[in-house]
Amino acid sequence: MIRYENVHKYFGPVEVLKGIDFEIGTGEVVCILGPSGSGKTTLLRCTNFLETPTKGLITVGDMTIDAEKHTKKEVRAIRQLSTMVFQNYNLFRNKTALENVMTSLVVVQKKPKAEAREIAERYLNVVGMGDRMNYYPSQLSGGQQQRVGIARALALQPHAILFDEPTAALDPELVGEVLNVMKDVARTGITMAVVTHEMGFAREVADRVVFMDGGVVVEQGPPAQVLDHPQHKRTQQFLRAVDNQE
């Protein structure tokens, strides 16, 4: 479960998040939609304090942090509960796919290398990268690198995975392979928060869609409701623009 309670984020004088309140249930897949600059990625990064929220409460699993009173120990704890899959992969260029997945297991979770290797191999196989374990990022396509990133997140066995536009940096023909892996991940029952512009994925996989604009939640509900029968004028405008681009 992930819960946001009155979450605000300022960058200097600019208020990017203006009192976010919503919850993602345990095992729920929520797609967060909205135009550029709406605060989607900032909200995701505030979830595990990659960005420190200015004000509000954030809960992941059974851990709640008050942004104005948080400690380093609390931040370390909440990061154990949620992992992020980044838009630009964030792989170590000098490490193989296997080593990229193993690193957090050894460094963060302090697992012995033999155990970390076994776990890393298992999750690389899960995402269809079992035959590329010893390849370096430069030897992999963008889609393959992103699948390594998903394996790295899964290997930590978090309470929740945060996906920050995971297909945005991919060539169009590679998008499908990553979305298919994400669909498989969703079927495992893990809690997922997904910032995306992939409307087809949101429609097929999400339990709920949240539309953000201007640092606030404008509308939320089941995909069929928000995507096919949006109630708010701003949501309607956004979806029309997306339809026109397609």
Short mmCIF file of C-alpha atoms in Angstrom, two decimals:
data_model
loop_
_atom_site.label_atom_id
_atom_site.label_comp_id
_atom_site.label_asym_id
_atom_site.label_seq_id
_atom_site.Cartn_x
_atom_site.Cartn_y
_atom_site.Cartn_z
CA MET A 1 0.00 0.00 0.00
CA ILE A 2 1.13 3.54 -0.79
CA ARG A 3 -0.65 6.54 0.71
CA TYR A 4 -0.11 10.25 0.11
CA GLU A 5 -1.57 12.65 2.65
CA ASN A 6 -1.45 16.39 1.92
CA VAL A 7 1.89 16.05 0.11
CA HIS A 8 3.49 19.30 -1.04
CA LYS A 9 6.77 19.86 -2.84
CA TYR A 10 8.45 23.20 -3.50
CA PHE A 11 11.46 23.81 -5.68
CA GLY A 12 12.46 27.23 -4.41
CA PRO A 13 9.36 29.43 -4.76
CA VAL A 14 7.67 27.05 -7.21
CA GLU A 15 5.08 24.70 -5.72
CA VAL A 16 5.16 21.55 -7.86
CA LEU A 17 2.91 19.36 -5.68
CA LYS A 18 -0.03 21.15 -4.10
CA GLY A 19 -1.51 18.83 -1.50
CA ILE A 20 -1.69 15.34 -3.00
CA ASP A 21 -4.12 12.92 -1.34
CA PHE A 22 -4.71 9.42 -2.66
CA GLU A 23 -3.94 5.80 -1.89
CA ILE A 24 -2.71 2.80 -3.87
CA GLY A 25 -3.95 -0.41 -2.30
CA THR A 26 -1.77 -3.43 -1.71
CA GLY A 27 -1.49 -5.34 -4.98
CA GLU A 28 -3.13 -2.53 -6.94
CA VAL A 29 -1.75 -1.20 -10.24
CA VAL A 30 -2.28 2.54 -10.61
CA CYS A 31 -1.31 4.46 -13.74
CA ILE A 32 -0.60 8.15 -13.21
CA LEU A 33 -1.29 10.26 -16.29
CA GLY A 34 -0.91 13.93 -17.05
CA PRO A 35 0.90 16.51 -19.17
CA SER A 36 4.57 17.35 -18.77
CA GLY A 37 5.12 19.48 -15.69
CA SER A 38 2.04 18.18 -13.87
CA GLY A 39 4.11 16.75 -10.98
CA LYS A 40 3.84 13.05 -11.82
CA THR A 41 7.53 12.19 -11.69
CA THR A 42 8.11 14.45 -8.69
CA LEU A 43 5.39 12.57 -6.81
CA LEU A 44 6.98 9.25 -7.69
CA ARG A 45 10.42 10.44 -6.56
CA CYS A 46 8.97 11.77 -3.32
CA THR A 47 7.55 8.32 -2.58
CA ASN A 48 10.95 6.95 -1.61
CA PHE A 49 12.55 10.32 -0.87
CA LEU A 50 14.72 10.56 -3.98
CA GLU A 51 13.14 14.01 -3.75
CA THR A 52 12.30 15.14 -0.24
CA PRO A 53 8.69 16.36 0.00
CA THR A 54 8.29 19.73 1.67
CA LYS A 55 5.24 18.75 3.67
CA GLY A 56 2.87 15.83 4.18
CA LEU A 57 2.80 12.15 5.11
CA ILE A 58 3.90 9.30 2.86
CA THR A 59 3.17 5.68 3.70
CA VAL A 60 4.65 2.62 2.01
CA GLY A 61 3.57 -0.71 3.46
CA ASP A 62 3.59 -0.28 7.22
CA MET A 63 6.06 2.63 7.18
CA THR A 64 4.84 6.24 7.43
CA ILE A 65 7.15 9.26 7.18
CA ASP A 66 6.35 12.86 8.04
CA ALA A 67 8.21 14.96 5.47
CA GLU A 68 8.89 17.72 8.00
CA LYS A 69 10.27 15.38 10.69
CA HIS A 70 11.90 12.51 8.77
CA THR A 71 15.15 10.86 9.79
CA LYS A 72 17.84 9.19 7.68
CA LYS A 73 16.91 5.89 9.28
CA GLU A 74 13.28 6.27 8.17
CA VAL A 75 14.34 7.13 4.63
CA ARG A 76 16.57 4.04 4.46
CA ALA A 77 13.66 1.95 5.72
CA ILE A 78 11.14 3.27 3.19
CA ARG A 79 13.63 2.71 0.37
CA GLN A 80 13.77 -0.95 1.36
CA LEU A 81 10.03 -1.11 0.72
CA SER A 82 9.89 0.50 -2.73
CA THR A 83 12.15 0.45 -5.76
CA MET A 84 12.09 2.56 -8.92
CA VAL A 85 12.43 1.69 -12.58
CA PHE A 86 13.80 4.78 -14.28
CA GLN A 87 13.07 6.23 -17.70
CA ASN A 88 16.73 6.11 -18.71
CA TYR A 89 17.57 2.68 -17.25
CA ASN A 90 20.27 3.93 -14.79
CA LEU A 91 22.44 0.86 -15.28
CA PHE A 92 26.12 0.80 -14.38
CA ARG A 93 27.87 0.94 -17.75
CA ASN A 94 30.91 -0.99 -16.47
CA LYS A 95 28.87 -3.88 -15.07
CA THR A 96 27.16 -6.78 -16.84
CA ALA A 97 23.42 -7.30 -16.64
CA LEU A 98 24.01 -9.88 -13.91
CA GLU A 99 26.29 -7.57 -11.94
CA ASN A 100 23.80 -4.70 -12.26
CA VAL A 101 21.09 -6.80 -10.62
CA MET A 102 23.46 -8.23 -8.00
CA THR A 103 24.89 -4.90 -6.85
CA SER A 104 21.94 -3.68 -4.78
CA LEU A 105 21.46 -7.12 -3.28
CA VAL A 106 25.07 -7.15 -2.06
CA VAL A 107 25.50 -3.47 -1.19
CA VAL A 108 22.04 -2.57 0.14
CA GLN A 109 20.69 -5.87 1.44
CA LYS A 110 24.12 -7.25 2.44
CA LYS A 111 23.46 -10.64 0.86
CA PRO A 112 26.39 -13.00 0.21
CA LYS A 113 27.52 -12.90 -3.41
CA ALA A 114 26.49 -16.49 -4.09
CA GLU A 115 22.94 -15.83 -2.87
CA ALA A 116 22.78 -12.52 -4.73
CA ARG A 117 23.88 -14.24 -7.93
CA GLU A 118 21.20 -16.91 -7.57
CA ILE A 119 18.49 -14.28 -7.03
CA ALA A 120 19.77 -12.10 -9.89
CA GLU A 121 19.83 -15.02 -12.32
CA ARG A 122 16.28 -15.97 -11.33
CA TYR A 123 14.85 -12.53 -12.02
CA LEU A 124 16.82 -12.01 -15.22
CA ASN A 125 15.20 -15.21 -16.43
CA VAL A 126 11.80 -13.88 -15.34
CA VAL A 127 12.18 -10.83 -17.63
CA GLY A 128 13.53 -12.88 -20.52
CA MET A 129 17.17 -11.84 -20.17
CA GLY A 130 18.62 -15.18 -19.10
CA ASP A 131 20.68 -15.41 -22.28
CA ARG A 132 22.12 -11.90 -21.87
CA MET A 133 23.33 -12.04 -18.26
CA ASN A 134 26.97 -11.43 -19.16
CA TYR A 135 26.30 -8.62 -21.62
CA TYR A 136 27.19 -5.03 -20.80
CA PRO A 137 24.61 -2.24 -21.28
CA SER A 138 26.38 -1.07 -24.44
CA GLN A 139 25.71 -4.53 -25.93
CA LEU A 140 21.97 -4.38 -25.16
CA SER A 141 19.07 -2.62 -26.85
CA GLY A 142 17.10 -0.03 -24.93
CA GLY A 143 14.32 -2.53 -24.34
CA GLN A 144 16.77 -5.11 -23.02
CA GLN A 145 18.37 -2.55 -20.71
CA GLN A 146 14.96 -1.62 -19.34
CA ARG A 147 14.19 -5.28 -18.72
CA VAL A 148 17.42 -5.51 -16.71
CA GLY A 149 16.19 -2.49 -14.74
CA ILE A 150 12.91 -4.27 -14.02
CA ALA A 151 14.79 -7.42 -12.95
CA ARG A 152 16.89 -5.29 -10.60
CA ALA A 153 13.74 -3.85 -9.02
CA LEU A 154 12.07 -7.25 -8.69
CA ALA A 155 15.17 -8.88 -7.20
CA LEU A 156 14.96 -6.61 -4.16
CA GLN A 157 11.49 -8.07 -3.48
CA PRO A 158 10.00 -4.71 -2.53
CA HIS A 159 6.51 -3.97 -1.29
CA ALA A 160 5.97 -1.70 -4.30
CA ILE A 161 7.61 -0.83 -7.62
CA LEU A 162 7.54 2.70 -9.00
CA PHE A 163 7.80 3.00 -12.80
CA ASP A 164 8.77 6.44 -14.13
CA GLU A 165 7.72 6.50 -17.80
CA PRO A 166 9.63 3.25 -18.41
CA THR A 167 9.06 3.26 -22.18
CA ALA A 168 9.62 6.97 -22.88
CA ALA A 169 13.26 6.59 -23.96
CA LEU A 170 12.61 3.56 -26.17
CA ASP A 171 12.30 3.33 -29.93
CA PRO A 172 8.66 2.55 -30.80
CA GLU A 173 9.39 -1.03 -31.86
CA LEU A 174 10.92 -1.81 -28.45
CA VAL A 175 8.04 -0.48 -26.34
CA GLY A 176 5.98 -3.65 -26.61
CA GLU A 177 8.61 -5.95 -25.11
CA VAL A 178 8.89 -3.80 -21.98
CA LEU A 179 5.13 -3.39 -21.61
CA ASN A 180 4.71 -7.17 -21.88
CA VAL A 181 7.18 -7.69 -19.04
CA MET A 182 5.34 -5.09 -16.96
CA LYS A 183 2.06 -6.91 -17.59
CA ASP A 184 3.67 -10.09 -16.28
CA VAL A 185 4.92 -8.21 -13.21
CA ALA A 186 1.42 -6.83 -12.59
CA ARG A 187 0.02 -10.37 -12.58
CA THR A 188 2.28 -11.29 -9.64
CA GLY A 189 0.19 -9.04 -7.39
CA ILE A 190 2.90 -6.55 -6.47
CA THR A 191 1.83 -2.96 -5.83
CA MET A 192 2.69 -0.79 -8.84
CA ALA A 193 2.63 2.96 -9.43
CA VAL A 194 3.24 3.69 -13.11
CA VAL A 195 3.77 7.13 -14.62
CA THR A 196 3.05 6.56 -18.30
CA HIS A 197 1.70 7.94 -21.56
CA GLU A 198 0.83 4.44 -22.79
CA MET A 199 -2.97 4.59 -22.78
CA GLY A 200 -3.35 1.03 -24.03
CA PHE A 201 -1.32 -0.27 -21.11
CA ALA A 202 -3.31 1.83 -18.65
CA ARG A 203 -6.56 0.56 -20.09
CA GLU A 204 -5.52 -3.10 -20.04
CA VAL A 205 -3.49 -3.40 -16.84
CA ALA A 206 -4.37 -0.60 -14.42
CA ASP A 207 -6.89 -1.11 -11.65
CA ARG A 208 -7.18 2.66 -11.42
CA VAL A 209 -6.05 5.71 -13.36
CA VAL A 210 -5.05 8.96 -11.67
CA PHE A 211 -4.92 12.11 -13.81
CA MET A 212 -2.73 14.95 -12.53
CA ASP A 213 -2.36 18.51 -13.73
CA GLY A 214 -0.78 21.55 -12.16
CA GLY A 215 0.43 19.63 -9.12
CA VAL A 216 -2.99 18.30 -8.08
CA VAL A 217 -5.06 15.18 -8.68
CA VAL A 218 -7.77 16.28 -11.09
CA GLU A 219 -9.59 12.99 -11.56
CA GLN A 220 -9.24 9.32 -10.70
CA GLY A 221 -11.18 6.12 -11.20
CA PRO A 222 -11.30 2.86 -13.16
CA PRO A 223 -9.62 3.08 -16.60
CA ALA A 224 -12.92 2.73 -18.47
CA GLN A 225 -14.35 5.67 -16.56
CA VAL A 226 -11.40 8.07 -16.74
CA LEU A 227 -10.22 7.20 -20.26
CA ASP A 228 -13.60 6.72 -21.95
CA HIS A 229 -15.90 8.97 -19.92
CA PRO A 230 -13.75 11.62 -18.22
CA GLN A 231 -15.74 14.00 -16.05
CA HIS A 232 -13.31 16.90 -15.77
CA LYS A 233 -12.77 19.31 -18.65
CA ARG A 234 -8.97 19.24 -18.22
CA THR A 235 -8.92 15.43 -18.45
CA GLN A 236 -11.02 15.61 -21.61
CA GLN A 237 -8.61 18.12 -23.17
CA PHE A 238 -5.59 15.99 -22.34
CA LEU A 239 -7.07 12.80 -23.75
CA ARG A 240 -8.14 14.57 -26.94
CA ALA A 241 -4.58 15.82 -27.39
CA VAL A 242 -3.21 12.30 -26.86
CA ASP A 243 -5.71 10.88 -29.39
CA ASN A 244 -4.65 13.49 -31.95
CA GLN A 245 -0.97 12.59 -31.50
CA GLU A 246 -1.75 8.96 -32.17
#
